[in-house]
Tab-separated table of C-alpha atoms in Angstrom:
chain	number	residue	atom	x	y	z
A	62	ASP	CA	-3.499	-101.793	-115.110
A	63	THR	CA	-5.188	-98.782	-116.671
A	64	GLU	CA	-8.253	-100.492	-118.093
A	65	VAL	CA	-11.740	-99.126	-118.306
A	66	THR	CA	-14.291	-101.533	-119.739
A	67	GLN	CA	-17.579	-100.650	-121.405
A	68	THR	CA	-20.532	-102.777	-122.403
A	69	PRO	CA	-22.074	-103.246	-124.837
A	70	LYS	CA	-19.705	-102.443	-127.693
A	71	HIS	CA	-22.581	-101.700	-130.026
A	72	LEU	CA	-26.201	-100.840	-129.325
A	73	VAL	CA	-29.090	-100.232	-131.679
A	74	MET	CA	-32.297	-98.939	-130.175
A	75	GLY	CA	-35.567	-97.435	-131.210
A	76	MET	CA	-36.768	-94.085	-130.011
A	77	THR	CA	-39.195	-95.669	-127.541
A	78	ASN	CA	-36.721	-98.126	-126.037
A	79	LYS	CA	-35.034	-98.010	-122.661
A	80	LYS	CA	-31.459	-99.226	-122.527
A	81	SER	CA	-28.385	-98.807	-120.365
A	82	LEU	CA	-24.681	-98.433	-120.971
A	83	LYS	CA	-22.262	-99.798	-118.421
A	84	CYS	CA	-18.740	-98.766	-117.483
A	85	GLU	CA	-16.394	-100.423	-115.015
A	86	GLN	CA	-12.922	-99.722	-113.676
A	87	HIS	CA	-10.833	-101.412	-110.999
A	88	MET	CA	-8.058	-98.856	-110.675
A	89	GLY	CA	-9.387	-97.386	-107.457
A	90	HIS	CA	-10.338	-94.194	-109.241
A	91	ARG	CA	-12.963	-92.064	-107.520
A	92	ALA	CA	-13.908	-89.861	-110.482
A	93	MET	CA	-15.803	-91.206	-113.463
A	94	TYR	CA	-16.980	-89.477	-116.604
A	95	TRP	CA	-19.362	-89.876	-119.523
A	96	TYR	CA	-18.516	-88.323	-122.860
A	97	LYS	CA	-20.363	-88.235	-126.163
A	98	GLN	CA	-18.371	-88.216	-129.370
A	99	LYS	CA	-19.667	-87.594	-132.867
A	100	ALA	CA	-17.681	-88.604	-135.916
A	101	LYS	CA	-14.584	-86.499	-136.612
A	102	LYS	CA	-15.154	-84.449	-133.433
A	103	PRO	CA	-13.525	-84.393	-129.999
A	104	PRO	CA	-15.353	-85.940	-127.044
A	105	GLU	CA	-17.917	-83.734	-125.329
A	106	LEU	CA	-18.248	-84.029	-121.587
A	107	MET	CA	-21.690	-85.049	-120.355
A	108	PHE	CA	-21.389	-85.983	-116.681
A	109	VAL	CA	-18.787	-86.262	-113.943
A	110	TYR	CA	-19.091	-88.291	-110.763
A	111	SER	CA	-16.727	-87.650	-107.892
A	112	TYR	CA	-16.856	-89.996	-104.911
A	113	GLU	CA	-20.077	-91.480	-106.331
A	114	LYS	CA	-21.798	-88.107	-106.342
A	115	LEU	CA	-22.767	-86.235	-109.469
A	116	SER	CA	-20.509	-83.204	-109.603
A	117	ILE	CA	-20.951	-81.989	-113.177
A	118	ASN	CA	-23.929	-82.188	-115.522
A	119	GLU	CA	-23.190	-80.332	-118.738
A	120	SER	CA	-26.861	-79.467	-119.332
A	121	VAL	CA	-27.525	-82.885	-120.769
A	122	PRO	CA	-31.163	-83.672	-121.732
A	123	SER	CA	-33.067	-85.722	-119.163
A	124	ARG	CA	-33.427	-88.613	-121.594
A	125	PHE	CA	-29.867	-89.422	-120.443
A	126	SER	CA	-29.764	-90.480	-116.813
A	127	PRO	CA	-26.437	-91.337	-115.165
A	128	GLU	CA	-26.001	-93.541	-112.153
A	129	CYS	CA	-22.961	-94.432	-110.071
A	130	PRO	CA	-23.910	-97.408	-107.879
A	131	ASN	CA	-20.419	-97.762	-106.421
A	132	SER	CA	-16.888	-96.512	-106.912
A	133	SER	CA	-16.160	-99.011	-109.704
A	134	LEU	CA	-19.340	-98.784	-111.747
A	135	LEU	CA	-20.948	-96.109	-113.851
A	136	ASN	CA	-24.159	-96.515	-115.805
A	137	LEU	CA	-25.899	-94.355	-118.356
A	138	HIS	CA	-29.616	-95.005	-118.683
A	139	LEU	CA	-31.158	-94.107	-122.005
A	140	HIS	CA	-34.826	-93.436	-122.687
A	141	ALA	CA	-36.741	-91.880	-125.563
A	142	LEU	CA	-33.607	-90.993	-127.467
A	143	GLN	CA	-33.528	-89.177	-130.765
A	144	PRO	CA	-31.627	-90.169	-133.923
A	145	GLU	CA	-29.230	-87.278	-133.332
A	146	ASP	CA	-28.138	-89.006	-130.118
A	147	SER	CA	-26.416	-91.642	-132.229
A	148	ALA	CA	-22.738	-91.402	-131.344
A	149	LEU	CA	-19.822	-93.088	-129.613
A	150	TYR	CA	-20.276	-92.907	-125.845
A	151	LEU	CA	-17.050	-92.943	-123.916
A	152	CYS	CA	-16.479	-93.555	-120.256
A	153	ALA	CA	-13.363	-92.376	-118.453
A	154	SER	CA	-12.007	-92.491	-114.928
A	155	SER	CA	-9.352	-90.721	-112.925
A	156	GLN	CA	-8.139	-90.289	-109.403
A	157	VAL	CA	-9.293	-87.213	-107.559
A	158	GLY	CA	-6.952	-84.711	-105.996
A	159	GLY	CA	-4.651	-82.843	-108.335
A	160	GLY	CA	-1.149	-83.672	-109.525
A	161	THR	CA	-0.914	-86.776	-111.637
A	162	ALA	CA	-4.270	-87.783	-110.216
A	163	ASP	CA	-6.145	-85.937	-112.900
A	164	THR	CA	-5.119	-88.150	-115.792
A	165	GLN	CA	-8.247	-89.548	-117.387
A	166	TYR	CA	-8.231	-93.069	-118.758
A	167	PHE	CA	-10.820	-93.900	-121.370
A	168	GLY	CA	-12.759	-97.025	-122.194
A	169	PRO	CA	-13.250	-98.336	-125.738
A	170	GLY	CA	-16.697	-96.806	-126.030
A	171	THR	CA	-20.201	-97.948	-126.937
A	172	ARG	CA	-21.335	-97.226	-130.475
A	173	LEU	CA	-24.993	-96.215	-130.161
A	174	THR	CA	-27.380	-96.060	-133.091
A	175	VAL	CA	-30.889	-94.685	-132.551
A	176	LEU	CA	-33.399	-95.593	-135.226
B	234	ALA	CA	-11.516	-68.130	-122.657
B	235	GLN	CA	-9.869	-71.497	-122.325
B	236	SER	CA	-9.228	-73.197	-125.635
B	237	VAL	CA	-7.027	-75.650	-127.467
B	238	THR	CA	-6.088	-75.256	-131.109
B	239	GLN	CA	-4.789	-77.968	-133.343
B	240	PRO	CA	-4.121	-76.061	-136.566
B	241	ASP	CA	-3.817	-79.106	-138.808
B	242	ILE	CA	-7.032	-81.005	-139.441
B	243	HIS	CA	-5.351	-83.642	-141.565
B	244	ILE	CA	-1.687	-84.543	-142.090
B	245	THR	CA	-0.216	-87.147	-144.417
B	246	VAL	CA	3.325	-88.407	-143.934
B	247	SER	CA	5.319	-91.189	-145.507
B	248	GLU	CA	6.194	-94.213	-143.441
B	249	GLY	CA	9.586	-93.691	-141.846
B	250	ALA	CA	9.350	-89.900	-142.031
B	251	SER	CA	9.327	-87.692	-138.974
B	252	LEU	CA	6.135	-86.231	-137.572
B	253	GLU	CA	5.175	-83.124	-135.670
B	254	LEU	CA	1.602	-82.378	-134.635
B	255	ARG	CA	0.945	-78.904	-133.350
B	256	CYS	CA	-1.060	-77.876	-130.317
B	257	ASN	CA	-1.548	-74.392	-128.896
B	258	TYR	CA	-3.610	-73.530	-125.868
B	259	SER	CA	-5.114	-70.539	-124.173
B	260	TYR	CA	-5.410	-70.864	-120.408
B	261	GLY	CA	-5.198	-68.641	-117.341
B	262	ALA	CA	-2.391	-70.609	-115.726
B	263	THR	CA	-0.130	-73.411	-116.865
B	264	PRO	CA	-2.535	-76.286	-117.299
B	265	TYR	CA	-1.995	-79.981	-117.313
B	266	LEU	CA	-1.359	-81.067	-120.913
B	267	PHE	CA	-2.173	-84.339	-122.608
B	268	TRP	CA	-1.994	-86.058	-125.958
B	269	TYR	CA	-4.423	-88.848	-126.733
B	270	VAL	CA	-4.655	-91.091	-129.794
B	271	GLN	CA	-7.819	-92.657	-131.154
B	272	SER	CA	-8.020	-95.381	-133.766
B	273	PRO	CA	-11.261	-95.598	-135.765
B	274	GLY	CA	-14.183	-96.720	-133.611
B	275	GLN	CA	-11.993	-97.028	-130.530
B	276	GLY	CA	-11.577	-95.171	-127.281
B	277	LEU	CA	-8.865	-92.651	-126.505
B	278	GLN	CA	-5.464	-93.912	-125.456
B	279	LEU	CA	-3.165	-91.670	-123.439
B	280	LEU	CA	0.128	-91.091	-125.244
B	281	LEU	CA	1.782	-88.758	-122.769
B	282	LYS	CA	1.160	-85.956	-120.296
B	283	TYR	CA	2.888	-82.938	-118.832
B	284	PHE	CA	2.267	-81.604	-115.351
B	285	SER	CA	5.554	-79.968	-114.349
B	286	GLY	CA	9.313	-80.380	-114.487
B	287	ASP	CA	11.241	-81.379	-117.600
B	288	THR	CA	9.505	-79.759	-120.565
B	289	LEU	CA	10.341	-82.644	-122.890
B	290	VAL	CA	8.164	-85.612	-122.031
B	291	GLN	CA	8.391	-89.110	-123.373
B	292	GLY	CA	5.341	-91.197	-124.066
B	293	ILE	CA	4.352	-94.553	-125.374
B	294	LYS	CA	4.893	-95.812	-128.924
B	295	GLY	CA	7.992	-93.660	-129.395
B	296	PHE	CA	6.191	-90.320	-129.107
B	297	GLU	CA	7.478	-87.272	-127.288
B	298	ALA	CA	6.158	-83.783	-126.722
B	299	GLU	CA	7.735	-80.513	-125.741
B	300	PHE	CA	6.054	-77.895	-123.592
B	301	LYS	CA	6.971	-74.325	-124.502
B	302	ARG	CA	5.477	-71.893	-122.036
B	303	SER	CA	6.442	-68.806	-124.041
B	304	GLN	CA	4.569	-70.129	-127.070
B	305	SER	CA	1.707	-71.794	-125.162
B	306	SER	CA	2.433	-74.887	-127.200
B	307	PHE	CA	2.686	-78.604	-126.592
B	308	ASN	CA	3.692	-80.179	-129.886
B	309	LEU	CA	3.831	-83.913	-130.394
B	310	ARG	CA	6.721	-85.496	-132.277
B	311	LYS	CA	7.871	-88.854	-133.501
B	312	PRO	CA	11.168	-89.387	-135.353
B	313	SER	CA	9.960	-92.220	-137.598
B	314	VAL	CA	6.303	-92.889	-138.294
B	315	HIS	CA	4.922	-96.403	-138.675
B	316	TRP	CA	1.822	-97.314	-140.683
B	317	SER	CA	0.108	-98.288	-137.419
B	318	ASP	CA	0.351	-94.659	-136.240
B	319	ALA	CA	-2.456	-93.679	-138.618
B	320	ALA	CA	-5.197	-92.409	-136.299
B	321	GLU	CA	-6.804	-89.295	-134.840
B	322	TYR	CA	-4.715	-87.345	-132.358
B	323	PHE	CA	-6.199	-85.091	-129.710
B	324	CYS	CA	-4.407	-82.545	-127.603
B	325	ALA	CA	-6.142	-81.707	-124.330
B	326	VAL	CA	-5.610	-79.401	-121.375
B	327	GLY	CA	-6.925	-79.665	-117.851
B	328	PRO	CA	-6.894	-77.409	-114.800
B	329	PRO	CA	-3.648	-77.421	-112.790
B	330	TYR	CA	-5.402	-78.527	-109.610
B	331	ASN	CA	-8.464	-80.661	-109.200
B	332	GLN	CA	-11.207	-78.241	-110.198
B	333	GLY	CA	-13.835	-80.512	-111.616
B	334	GLY	CA	-11.657	-82.606	-113.891
B	335	LYS	CA	-12.803	-80.942	-117.083
B	336	LEU	CA	-10.573	-81.583	-120.037
B	337	ILE	CA	-10.642	-79.197	-122.959
B	338	PHE	CA	-9.916	-80.949	-126.216
B	339	GLY	CA	-8.608	-79.630	-129.476
B	340	GLN	CA	-10.495	-80.506	-132.636
B	341	GLY	CA	-8.085	-83.286	-133.461
B	342	THR	CA	-5.575	-83.996	-136.208
B	343	GLU	CA	-6.114	-86.962	-138.465
B	344	LEU	CA	-2.858	-88.634	-139.425
B	345	SER	CA	-2.575	-90.682	-142.601
B	346	VAL	CA	0.576	-92.675	-143.354
B	347	LYS	CA	1.685	-93.367	-146.920
B	348	PRO	CA	3.550	-96.598	-147.623
């Protein structure tokens, strides 16, 4: 099973709201990723967690706050977002350690609209 | 600099015709190579990957890709396209050993299929 699940599928929020995106995988992967994707563009990496520790932050604004409570779960907390943050947010996971371990499997995404 | 180029932004083929999507990369060493497909509003699905060995790799949905080291290319092919293949296709490269798990994506090729 190579499934990554994401909730919610769609989210509409105002600029003063606080919301969270959730990602879950049960493949035993120890690396998890958040990507942002605008229309007609490739995904842009935001954060990487490796063994539940933040290993990469691609200079993402602090209004995005990731959290990895355990090896299966990844959250993205959103606060005071701007309309330009509207996008498809993708979660991915992979094993850690080189070889075929680096294949990333993606979830279906959360379509976020900021009003 | 590391980069991935997909020269064709948009390709239209007739159903039943053959398909080739081009991908060229610039990388210090032979990277891991991937093709992903994305239907509108969906996440990315892994079609196939190349790490080492046989340079012709088979993937899901009847796709294959050939790695050509001398041309730094990893082109995706399908002998007979189906209407359901209409989607966005992304070529991606990753480091040959676990070095942070960063994928570099091409800009994508949008495939349309004519009846």
